[in-house]
Amino acid sequence: MSRTIEANFLPAPVEEAKEKPRILMIDDSRDFTRAAKLGLERTGRYSVSEENEPARAHQTAQRVKADLILLDIAMPETDGGEVAARIGSDPTLHRTPVVFLTALVTKAEARSGLQIHGHPFLAKPISIPELVAGIERNLPVHAAS
């Protein structure tokens, strides 16, 4: 008697009909945003946009209408705090969660639940699994479902 057992070890595919949560990454490092975008999109869970010019970050956020913004703090000319303030004062964006990305803190500080300017933060360097966990912790419920 022969039996065939089928097993699927891959995560369930995201339904194509469902819109994936939109993530906007704002960081002056093209290498970082490109690598993170590829890693996040490979999970099949997110649609990721990137902006590498801090001066254009607010306009890009208005255009993309992201469900969550990942924002580097230390950027030339316009730092992440300024960008977050502009986003927070924009009536069309003020409800969009902003999560800071920074190499200015340790991973232990990031796990402690402290906030910077009222926003959670993730410590760089960061792995894709850590980034996904940070996104999931801060993604609005309606966007994740």
PDB file of C-alpha atoms in Angstrom:
ATOM      1  CA  MET A   1       0.000   0.000   0.000  1.00  0.00           C
ATOM      2  CA  SER A   2       1.529   3.270  -1.070  1.00  0.00           C
ATOM      3  CA  ARG A   3       0.474   6.677   0.232  1.00  0.00           C
ATOM      4  CA  THR A   4       1.401  10.122  -0.892  1.00  0.00           C
ATOM      5  CA  ILE A   5       1.676  12.815   1.710  1.00  0.00           C
ATOM      6  CA  GLU A   6       1.773  16.404   0.592  1.00  0.00           C
ATOM      7  CA  ALA A   7       3.338  19.037   2.786  1.00  0.00           C
ATOM      8  CA  ASN A   8       3.676  22.718   2.189  1.00  0.00           C
ATOM      9  CA  PHE A   9       6.481  24.296   4.176  1.00  0.00           C
ATOM     10  CA  LEU A  10       6.175  27.725   2.607  1.00  0.00           C
ATOM     11  CA  PRO A  11       4.029  30.435   4.181  1.00  0.00           C
ATOM     12  CA  ALA A  12       0.574  30.815   2.728  1.00  0.00           C
ATOM     13  CA  PRO A  13       0.695  33.066  -0.350  1.00  0.00           C
ATOM     14  CA  VAL A  14      -0.704  36.536   0.016  1.00  0.00           C
ATOM     15  CA  GLU A  15      -3.923  36.788  -1.907  1.00  0.00           C
ATOM     16  CA  GLU A  16      -3.317  38.881  -4.993  1.00  0.00           C
ATOM     17  CA  ALA A  17      -6.732  40.504  -4.599  1.00  0.00           C
ATOM     18  CA  LYS A  18      -5.690  41.930  -1.231  1.00  0.00           C
ATOM     19  CA  GLU A  19      -3.618  45.043  -1.324  1.00  0.00           C
ATOM     20  CA  LYS A  20      -0.340  44.643   0.512  1.00  0.00           C
ATOM     21  CA  PRO A  21       0.517  47.213   3.163  1.00  0.00           C
ATOM     22  CA  ARG A  22       2.514  50.057   1.645  1.00  0.00           C
ATOM     23  CA  ILE A  23       5.845  50.827   3.329  1.00  0.00           C
ATOM     24  CA  LEU A  24       7.816  53.982   2.542  1.00  0.00           C
ATOM     25  CA  MET A  25      11.526  53.919   3.401  1.00  0.00           C
ATOM     26  CA  ILE A  26      13.211  57.303   3.686  1.00  0.00           C
ATOM     27  CA  ASP A  27      16.980  57.074   4.020  1.00  0.00           C
ATOM     28  CA  ASP A  28      19.831  58.896   2.298  1.00  0.00           C
ATOM     29  CA  SER A  29      21.653  55.583   1.751  1.00  0.00           C
ATOM     30  CA  ARG A  30      20.550  54.103  -1.582  1.00  0.00           C
ATOM     31  CA  ASP A  31      22.382  50.869  -0.770  1.00  0.00           C
ATOM     32  CA  PHE A  32      20.411  50.457   2.455  1.00  0.00           C
ATOM     33  CA  THR A  33      16.995  51.254   0.970  1.00  0.00           C
ATOM     34  CA  ARG A  34      17.567  49.061  -2.083  1.00  0.00           C
ATOM     35  CA  ALA A  35      18.702  46.056   0.002  1.00  0.00           C
ATOM     36  CA  ALA A  36      15.886  46.504   2.540  1.00  0.00           C
ATOM     37  CA  LYS A  37      13.272  46.961  -0.217  1.00  0.00           C
ATOM     38  CA  LEU A  38      14.377  43.751  -1.944  1.00  0.00           C
ATOM     39  CA  GLY A  39      14.422  41.837   1.335  1.00  0.00           C
ATOM     40  CA  LEU A  40      10.989  43.081   2.410  1.00  0.00           C
ATOM     41  CA  GLU A  41       9.391  42.489  -0.984  1.00  0.00           C
ATOM     42  CA  ARG A  42      10.779  38.943  -1.083  1.00  0.00           C
ATOM     43  CA  THR A  43       8.633  38.176   1.959  1.00  0.00           C
ATOM     44  CA  GLY A  44       5.586  38.763  -0.258  1.00  0.00           C
ATOM     45  CA  ARG A  45       3.976  40.808   2.516  1.00  0.00           C
ATOM     46  CA  TYR A  46       4.646  44.424   1.548  1.00  0.00           C
ATOM     47  CA  SER A  47       4.775  46.906  -1.272  1.00  0.00           C
ATOM     48  CA  VAL A  48       7.843  49.061  -0.615  1.00  0.00           C
ATOM     49  CA  SER A  49       8.731  52.508  -1.961  1.00  0.00           C
ATOM     50  CA  GLU A  50      11.970  54.298  -1.289  1.00  0.00           C
ATOM     51  CA  GLU A  51      13.068  57.922  -1.113  1.00  0.00           C
ATOM     52  CA  ASN A  52      16.741  58.842  -0.847  1.00  0.00           C
ATOM     53  CA  GLU A  53      16.431  62.636  -0.971  1.00  0.00           C
ATOM     54  CA  PRO A  54      15.382  63.939   2.469  1.00  0.00           C
ATOM     55  CA  ALA A  55      14.238  67.250   0.949  1.00  0.00           C
ATOM     56  CA  ARG A  56      11.650  65.361  -1.154  1.00  0.00           C
ATOM     57  CA  ALA A  57      10.530  63.004   1.626  1.00  0.00           C
ATOM     58  CA  HIS A  58       7.338  64.881   2.535  1.00  0.00           C
ATOM     59  CA  GLN A  59       6.168  65.108  -1.094  1.00  0.00           C
ATOM     60  CA  THR A  60       6.939  61.413  -1.620  1.00  0.00           C
ATOM     61  CA  ALA A  61       4.955  60.543   1.511  1.00  0.00           C
ATOM     62  CA  GLN A  62       1.981  62.510   0.146  1.00  0.00           C
ATOM     63  CA  ARG A  63       2.196  60.685  -3.184  1.00  0.00           C
ATOM     64  CA  VAL A  64       2.769  57.149  -1.837  1.00  0.00           C
ATOM     65  CA  LYS A  65       0.189  57.309   0.990  1.00  0.00           C
ATOM     66  CA  ALA A  66       2.050  54.612   2.902  1.00  0.00           C
ATOM     67  CA  ASP A  67       0.582  52.563   5.726  1.00  0.00           C
ATOM     68  CA  LEU A  68       3.896  52.953   7.602  1.00  0.00           C
ATOM     69  CA  ILE A  69       6.994  55.098   7.117  1.00  0.00           C
ATOM     70  CA  LEU A  70      10.505  53.899   8.021  1.00  0.00           C
ATOM     71  CA  LEU A  71      12.600  57.033   8.482  1.00  0.00           C
ATOM     72  CA  ASP A  72      16.331  57.444   9.024  1.00  0.00           C
ATOM     73  CA  ILE A  73      17.197  60.052  11.649  1.00  0.00           C
ATOM     74  CA  ALA A  74      20.698  61.125  10.620  1.00  0.00           C
ATOM     75  CA  MET A  75      20.480  62.517   7.093  1.00  0.00           C
ATOM     76  CA  PRO A  76      22.222  65.530   5.534  1.00  0.00           C
ATOM     77  CA  GLU A  77      20.419  68.852   5.146  1.00  0.00           C
ATOM     78  CA  THR A  78      17.017  67.665   6.440  1.00  0.00           C
ATOM     79  CA  ASP A  79      17.157  65.236   9.343  1.00  0.00           C
ATOM     80  CA  GLY A  80      14.542  62.634  10.146  1.00  0.00           C
ATOM     81  CA  GLY A  81      13.129  64.673  13.026  1.00  0.00           C
ATOM     82  CA  GLU A  82      12.267  67.519  10.640  1.00  0.00           C
ATOM     83  CA  VAL A  83      10.711  65.114   8.133  1.00  0.00           C
ATOM     84  CA  ALA A  84       8.646  63.454  10.898  1.00  0.00           C
ATOM     85  CA  ALA A  85       7.450  66.886  12.082  1.00  0.00           C
ATOM     86  CA  ARG A  86       6.304  67.812   8.557  1.00  0.00           C
ATOM     87  CA  ILE A  87       4.507  64.487   8.176  1.00  0.00           C
ATOM     88  CA  GLY A  88       2.901  64.874  11.609  1.00  0.00           C
ATOM     89  CA  SER A  89       1.607  68.356  10.797  1.00  0.00           C
ATOM     90  CA  ASP A  90       0.155  67.310   7.433  1.00  0.00           C
ATOM     91  CA  PRO A  91      -3.596  66.638   7.822  1.00  0.00           C
ATOM     92  CA  THR A  92      -3.477  63.905   5.155  1.00  0.00           C
ATOM     93  CA  LEU A  93      -0.498  62.111   6.727  1.00  0.00           C
ATOM     94  CA  HIS A  94      -0.632  62.766  10.468  1.00  0.00           C
ATOM     95  CA  ARG A  95      -2.119  59.330  11.222  1.00  0.00           C
ATOM     96  CA  THR A  96       0.596  57.479   9.309  1.00  0.00           C
ATOM     97  CA  PRO A  97       2.911  55.756  11.794  1.00  0.00           C
ATOM     98  CA  VAL A  98       6.570  56.728  11.562  1.00  0.00           C
ATOM     99  CA  VAL A  99       9.276  54.375  12.817  1.00  0.00           C
ATOM    100  CA  PHE A 100      12.764  55.818  13.024  1.00  0.00           C
ATOM    101  CA  LEU A 101      15.754  53.828  11.792  1.00  0.00           C
ATOM    102  CA  THR A 102      19.010  54.835  13.404  1.00  0.00           C
ATOM    103  CA  ALA A 103      22.562  53.768  14.084  1.00  0.00           C
ATOM    104  CA  LEU A 104      22.625  56.285  16.958  1.00  0.00           C
ATOM    105  CA  VAL A 105      21.162  53.798  19.452  1.00  0.00           C
ATOM    106  CA  THR A 106      21.895  50.235  20.465  1.00  0.00           C
ATOM    107  CA  LYS A 107      19.618  47.271  19.841  1.00  0.00           C
ATOM    108  CA  ALA A 108      19.065  47.044  23.618  1.00  0.00           C
ATOM    109  CA  GLU A 109      17.845  50.656  23.679  1.00  0.00           C
ATOM    110  CA  ALA A 110      15.544  49.936  20.737  1.00  0.00           C
ATOM    111  CA  ARG A 111      14.029  46.922  22.532  1.00  0.00           C
ATOM    112  CA  SER A 112      13.454  48.941  25.703  1.00  0.00           C
ATOM    113  CA  GLY A 113      10.369  50.658  24.297  1.00  0.00           C
ATOM    114  CA  LEU A 114      11.844  54.148  24.447  1.00  0.00           C
ATOM    115  CA  GLN A 115      10.728  56.583  21.781  1.00  0.00           C
ATOM    116  CA  ILE A 116      12.388  59.424  19.893  1.00  0.00           C
ATOM    117  CA  HIS A 117      10.156  62.476  19.394  1.00  0.00           C
ATOM    118  CA  GLY A 118       7.198  60.235  20.257  1.00  0.00           C
ATOM    119  CA  HIS A 119       8.058  57.638  17.603  1.00  0.00           C
ATOM    120  CA  PRO A 120       9.356  54.091  18.066  1.00  0.00           C
ATOM    121  CA  PHE A 121      12.726  53.307  16.571  1.00  0.00           C
ATOM    122  CA  LEU A 122      14.754  50.398  15.251  1.00  0.00           C
ATOM    123  CA  ALA A 123      18.534  50.169  15.572  1.00  0.00           C
ATOM    124  CA  LYS A 124      20.800  49.816  12.546  1.00  0.00           C
ATOM    125  CA  PRO A 125      22.335  47.646  11.330  1.00  0.00           C
ATOM    126  CA  ILE A 126      19.153  45.640  11.053  1.00  0.00           C
ATOM    127  CA  SER A 127      18.311  42.270   9.536  1.00  0.00           C
ATOM    128  CA  ILE A 128      15.242  41.658   7.402  1.00  0.00           C
ATOM    129  CA  PRO A 129      13.574  39.486  10.108  1.00  0.00           C
ATOM    130  CA  GLU A 130      14.147  42.287  12.655  1.00  0.00           C
ATOM    131  CA  LEU A 131      12.780  44.833  10.187  1.00  0.00           C
ATOM    132  CA  VAL A 132       9.680  42.710   9.523  1.00  0.00           C
ATOM    133  CA  ALA A 133       9.101  42.335  13.286  1.00  0.00           C
ATOM    134  CA  GLY A 134       9.397  46.103  13.750  1.00  0.00           C
ATOM    135  CA  ILE A 135       7.001  46.770  10.894  1.00  0.00           C
ATOM    136  CA  GLU A 136       4.454  44.288  12.225  1.00  0.00           C
ATOM    137  CA  ARG A 137       4.625  45.813  15.729  1.00  0.00           C
ATOM    138  CA  ASN A 138       3.870  49.267  14.357  1.00  0.00           C
ATOM    139  CA  LEU A 139       1.683  48.643  11.309  1.00  0.00           C
ATOM    140  CA  PRO A 140      -1.895  49.784  11.828  1.00  0.00           C
ATOM    141  CA  VAL A 141      -4.288  46.863  12.265  1.00  0.00           C
ATOM    142  CA  HIS A 142      -6.389  47.803   9.223  1.00  0.00           C
ATOM    143  CA  ALA A 143      -3.309  47.748   6.977  1.00  0.00           C
ATOM    144  CA  ALA A 144      -2.117  44.370   8.249  1.00  0.00           C
ATOM    145  CA  SER A 145      -5.420  42.629   7.643  1.00  0.00           C
TER     146      SER A 145
END
